[in-house]
């Protein structure tokens, strides 16, 4: 990640917990909102959960519709497309680097494939429904199969730019644009075609 974007995220992130965009909207307004020249981005989990996840959200006050905040000037909403944030870390090559196993060690791939097949049977063909918490948790199937605990922060730091999911890239791009840190793209000049009888 571009260092300026990383500093921006560290300096400006407010973690409010739960899927409650109204709290983010209230916080944005309390800080002065768009009237003070602020721009913000609310990052939310995907809005459909299994029964257990849904129950937990109700204990915290309930899920809210992202439309709660999407009409606010200066405030945008970003929703992850995958079920759990850990889903973005299910990259075999990155997991092998963290585990310090050779690239031809296929245990990681086998466990991931097995878990994905199991989840597909339970949840249909929706690849975004993989229960990544069960795979990467402290007593998750991957840690259990490999005999070592996996830490999500280590996996994230081990990932290379070409291994990042499109959602992650899109999020960083939005943060860069909103913070004014977006790199300027190359200038493209389109010239009309020359008439057939013209000389160079």
Short mmCIF file of C-alpha atoms in Angstrom, two decimals:
data_model
loop_
_atom_site.label_atom_id
_atom_site.label_comp_id
_atom_site.label_asym_id
_atom_site.label_seq_id
_atom_site.Cartn_x
_atom_site.Cartn_y
_atom_site.Cartn_z
CA UNK A 1 0.00 0.00 0.00
CA UNK A 2 1.13 3.54 -0.73
CA UNK A 3 2.59 4.90 2.57
CA UNK A 4 0.49 8.06 2.43
CA UNK A 5 -2.70 6.02 2.27
CA UNK A 6 -1.54 3.84 5.17
CA UNK A 7 -0.86 6.95 7.29
CA UNK A 8 -4.25 8.39 6.31
CA UNK A 9 -6.01 5.20 7.41
CA UNK A 10 -4.11 5.04 10.71
CA UNK A 11 -4.75 8.71 11.46
CA UNK A 12 -8.41 8.94 10.50
CA UNK A 13 -10.07 5.57 11.12
CA UNK A 14 -12.84 5.48 13.73
CA UNK A 15 -13.99 2.00 14.73
CA UNK A 16 -17.61 2.05 15.91
CA UNK A 17 -18.44 -1.68 15.79
CA UNK A 18 -21.64 -3.34 14.65
CA UNK A 19 -23.33 -2.75 11.34
CA UNK A 20 -24.80 0.60 12.30
CA UNK A 21 -24.17 3.35 9.74
CA UNK A 22 -26.34 5.81 11.68
CA UNK A 23 -23.62 5.91 14.35
CA UNK A 24 -21.02 6.73 11.70
CA UNK A 25 -23.27 9.44 10.30
CA UNK A 26 -23.71 10.97 13.77
CA UNK A 27 -19.93 10.86 14.36
CA UNK A 28 -19.28 12.48 10.95
CA UNK A 29 -21.69 15.32 11.77
CA UNK A 30 -20.25 15.75 15.27
CA UNK A 31 -16.82 16.35 13.70
CA UNK A 32 -18.24 19.05 11.45
CA UNK A 33 -19.36 16.99 8.46
CA UNK A 34 -19.26 18.20 4.88
CA UNK A 35 -19.78 21.80 6.07
CA UNK A 36 -16.26 21.67 7.53
CA UNK A 37 -14.82 20.26 4.33
CA UNK A 38 -14.74 16.70 5.63
CA UNK A 39 -15.27 13.63 3.49
CA UNK A 40 -15.80 10.19 4.89
CA UNK A 41 -16.21 6.55 4.00
CA UNK A 42 -18.27 4.08 6.03
CA UNK A 43 -16.98 0.51 5.64
CA UNK A 44 -19.56 -2.17 6.42
CA UNK A 45 -19.76 -5.93 6.55
CA UNK A 46 -21.93 -7.68 4.03
CA UNK A 47 -25.56 -7.45 5.15
CA UNK A 48 -26.58 -11.11 5.17
CA UNK A 49 -25.27 -13.33 7.92
CA UNK A 50 -25.94 -16.79 9.14
CA UNK A 51 -28.29 -17.23 12.11
CA UNK A 52 -25.51 -16.98 14.68
CA UNK A 53 -24.03 -13.79 13.21
CA UNK A 54 -27.50 -12.25 12.81
CA UNK A 55 -28.30 -12.98 16.47
CA UNK A 56 -25.07 -11.30 17.60
CA UNK A 57 -25.89 -8.16 15.60
CA UNK A 58 -29.33 -7.96 17.21
CA UNK A 59 -27.71 -8.03 20.65
CA UNK A 60 -25.70 -4.95 19.65
CA UNK A 61 -28.79 -3.05 18.55
CA UNK A 62 -29.53 -4.54 15.14
CA UNK A 63 -28.33 -4.24 11.59
CA UNK A 64 -29.14 -1.05 9.74
CA UNK A 65 -29.62 -0.30 6.09
CA UNK A 66 -26.60 1.48 4.52
CA UNK A 67 -29.11 3.93 2.98
CA UNK A 68 -29.22 5.46 6.46
CA UNK A 69 -26.05 7.36 5.60
CA UNK A 70 -25.67 7.18 1.84
CA UNK A 71 -27.59 10.41 1.20
CA UNK A 72 -25.29 12.52 3.36
CA UNK A 73 -23.12 14.96 1.43
CA UNK A 74 -19.45 14.12 1.80
CA UNK A 75 -20.10 10.63 3.14
CA UNK A 76 -19.87 7.42 1.10
CA UNK A 77 -20.65 3.81 1.98
CA UNK A 78 -18.47 0.80 1.07
CA UNK A 79 -19.80 -2.72 1.69
CA UNK A 80 -17.54 -5.77 1.59
CA UNK A 81 -18.83 -8.38 -0.86
CA UNK A 82 -17.55 -11.39 1.10
CA UNK A 83 -19.09 -12.75 4.27
CA UNK A 84 -16.18 -12.22 6.69
CA UNK A 85 -13.17 -9.91 6.60
CA UNK A 86 -11.03 -13.04 7.05
CA UNK A 87 -12.28 -14.25 3.66
CA UNK A 88 -9.89 -11.81 1.99
CA UNK A 89 -6.97 -13.64 3.61
CA UNK A 90 -7.71 -17.10 2.21
CA UNK A 91 -4.82 -16.90 -0.23
CA UNK A 92 -2.78 -20.14 -0.22
CA UNK A 93 0.52 -18.51 -1.25
CA UNK A 94 0.29 -15.93 1.55
CA UNK A 95 -0.66 -18.61 4.07
CA UNK A 96 2.34 -20.72 3.01
CA UNK A 97 4.66 -17.71 3.50
CA UNK A 98 3.33 -17.17 7.03
CA UNK A 99 3.70 -20.87 7.80
CA UNK A 100 7.18 -20.90 6.20
CA UNK A 101 6.38 -23.99 4.15
CA UNK A 102 7.62 -24.55 0.59
CA UNK A 103 5.43 -23.54 -2.35
CA UNK A 104 4.88 -27.20 -3.27
CA UNK A 105 3.41 -28.04 0.18
CA UNK A 106 -0.25 -28.51 -0.72
CA UNK A 107 -1.69 -29.03 2.78
CA UNK A 108 -3.04 -25.45 2.85
CA UNK A 109 -4.74 -25.90 -0.53
CA UNK A 110 -6.28 -29.23 0.53
CA UNK A 111 -7.74 -27.83 3.76
CA UNK A 112 -9.10 -24.75 2.00
CA UNK A 113 -10.65 -26.83 -0.80
CA UNK A 114 -12.23 -29.21 1.70
CA UNK A 115 -13.70 -26.36 3.77
CA UNK A 116 -14.99 -24.54 0.69
CA UNK A 117 -16.68 -27.70 -0.56
CA UNK A 118 -18.29 -28.17 2.85
CA UNK A 119 -19.52 -24.56 2.93
CA UNK A 120 -20.78 -24.83 -0.66
CA UNK A 121 -22.90 -27.84 0.36
CA UNK A 122 -24.30 -25.85 3.31
CA UNK A 123 -24.77 -22.47 1.61
CA UNK A 124 -25.13 -23.22 -2.09
CA UNK A 125 -22.72 -21.97 -4.72
CA UNK A 126 -22.25 -18.46 -3.26
CA UNK A 127 -18.45 -18.17 -2.96
CA UNK A 128 -18.96 -15.13 -0.70
CA UNK A 129 -20.57 -17.36 1.95
CA UNK A 130 -17.42 -19.25 2.95
CA UNK A 131 -17.17 -19.28 6.75
CA UNK A 132 -13.63 -17.89 6.92
CA UNK A 133 -13.78 -17.46 10.70
CA UNK A 134 -14.12 -21.24 11.06
CA UNK A 135 -11.11 -21.71 8.81
CA UNK A 136 -8.74 -19.07 10.24
CA UNK A 137 -9.88 -18.84 13.86
CA UNK A 138 -7.60 -19.79 16.76
CA UNK A 139 -9.07 -23.31 16.74
CA UNK A 140 -10.03 -23.17 13.07
CA UNK A 141 -9.79 -26.03 10.64
CA UNK A 142 -6.59 -24.71 9.03
CA UNK A 143 -4.77 -24.18 12.34
CA UNK A 144 -5.93 -27.59 13.51
CA UNK A 145 -4.86 -29.36 10.32
CA UNK A 146 -1.45 -27.71 10.28
CA UNK A 147 -0.83 -27.87 14.03
CA UNK A 148 -0.10 -24.16 14.42
CA UNK A 149 -2.09 -21.02 15.21
CA UNK A 150 -2.58 -18.56 12.37
CA UNK A 151 -2.81 -14.83 13.09
CA UNK A 152 -4.81 -12.74 10.63
CA UNK A 153 -2.53 -9.70 10.99
CA UNK A 154 0.48 -11.76 9.93
CA UNK A 155 -1.39 -13.13 6.93
CA UNK A 156 -2.45 -9.63 5.84
CA UNK A 157 1.13 -8.35 6.10
CA UNK A 158 2.40 -11.34 4.11
CA UNK A 159 0.11 -10.67 1.17
CA UNK A 160 1.50 -9.21 -2.04
CA UNK A 161 -0.23 -6.57 -4.15
CA UNK A 162 -1.18 -9.06 -6.86
CA UNK A 163 -2.87 -11.28 -4.26
CA UNK A 164 -5.25 -8.62 -2.98
CA UNK A 165 -8.94 -9.14 -3.72
CA UNK A 166 -10.60 -6.58 -6.00
CA UNK A 167 -12.66 -5.34 -3.01
CA UNK A 168 -9.50 -4.45 -1.10
CA UNK A 169 -8.05 -2.59 -4.07
CA UNK A 170 -11.35 -0.76 -4.60
CA UNK A 171 -11.43 0.28 -0.94
CA UNK A 172 -7.87 1.64 -1.03
CA UNK A 173 -8.67 3.48 -4.26
CA UNK A 174 -11.73 5.14 -2.67
CA UNK A 175 -9.70 6.15 0.40
CA UNK A 176 -6.98 7.57 -1.84
CA UNK A 177 -9.51 9.54 -3.89
CA UNK A 178 -11.38 10.90 -0.87
CA UNK A 179 -8.19 11.91 0.90
CA UNK A 180 -6.67 13.56 -2.17
CA UNK A 181 -3.86 10.99 -2.30
CA UNK A 182 -4.94 9.30 -5.52
CA UNK A 183 -2.12 9.08 -8.00
CA UNK A 184 -2.81 10.95 -11.18
CA UNK A 185 -3.22 8.65 -14.13
CA UNK A 186 -1.37 9.10 -17.41
CA UNK A 187 -2.77 11.72 -19.73
CA UNK A 188 -4.47 10.17 -22.73
CA UNK A 189 -4.77 12.17 -25.93
CA UNK A 190 -7.09 10.85 -28.63
CA UNK A 191 -6.31 12.17 -32.08
CA UNK A 192 -8.78 11.90 -34.95
CA UNK A 193 -7.73 9.51 -37.72
CA UNK A 194 -5.93 11.09 -40.70
CA UNK A 195 -7.79 11.24 -43.99
CA UNK A 196 -6.54 8.49 -46.37
CA UNK A 197 -4.90 10.97 -48.78
CA UNK A 198 -3.08 13.05 -46.14
CA UNK A 199 0.69 12.97 -45.72
CA UNK A 200 2.41 12.51 -42.35
#
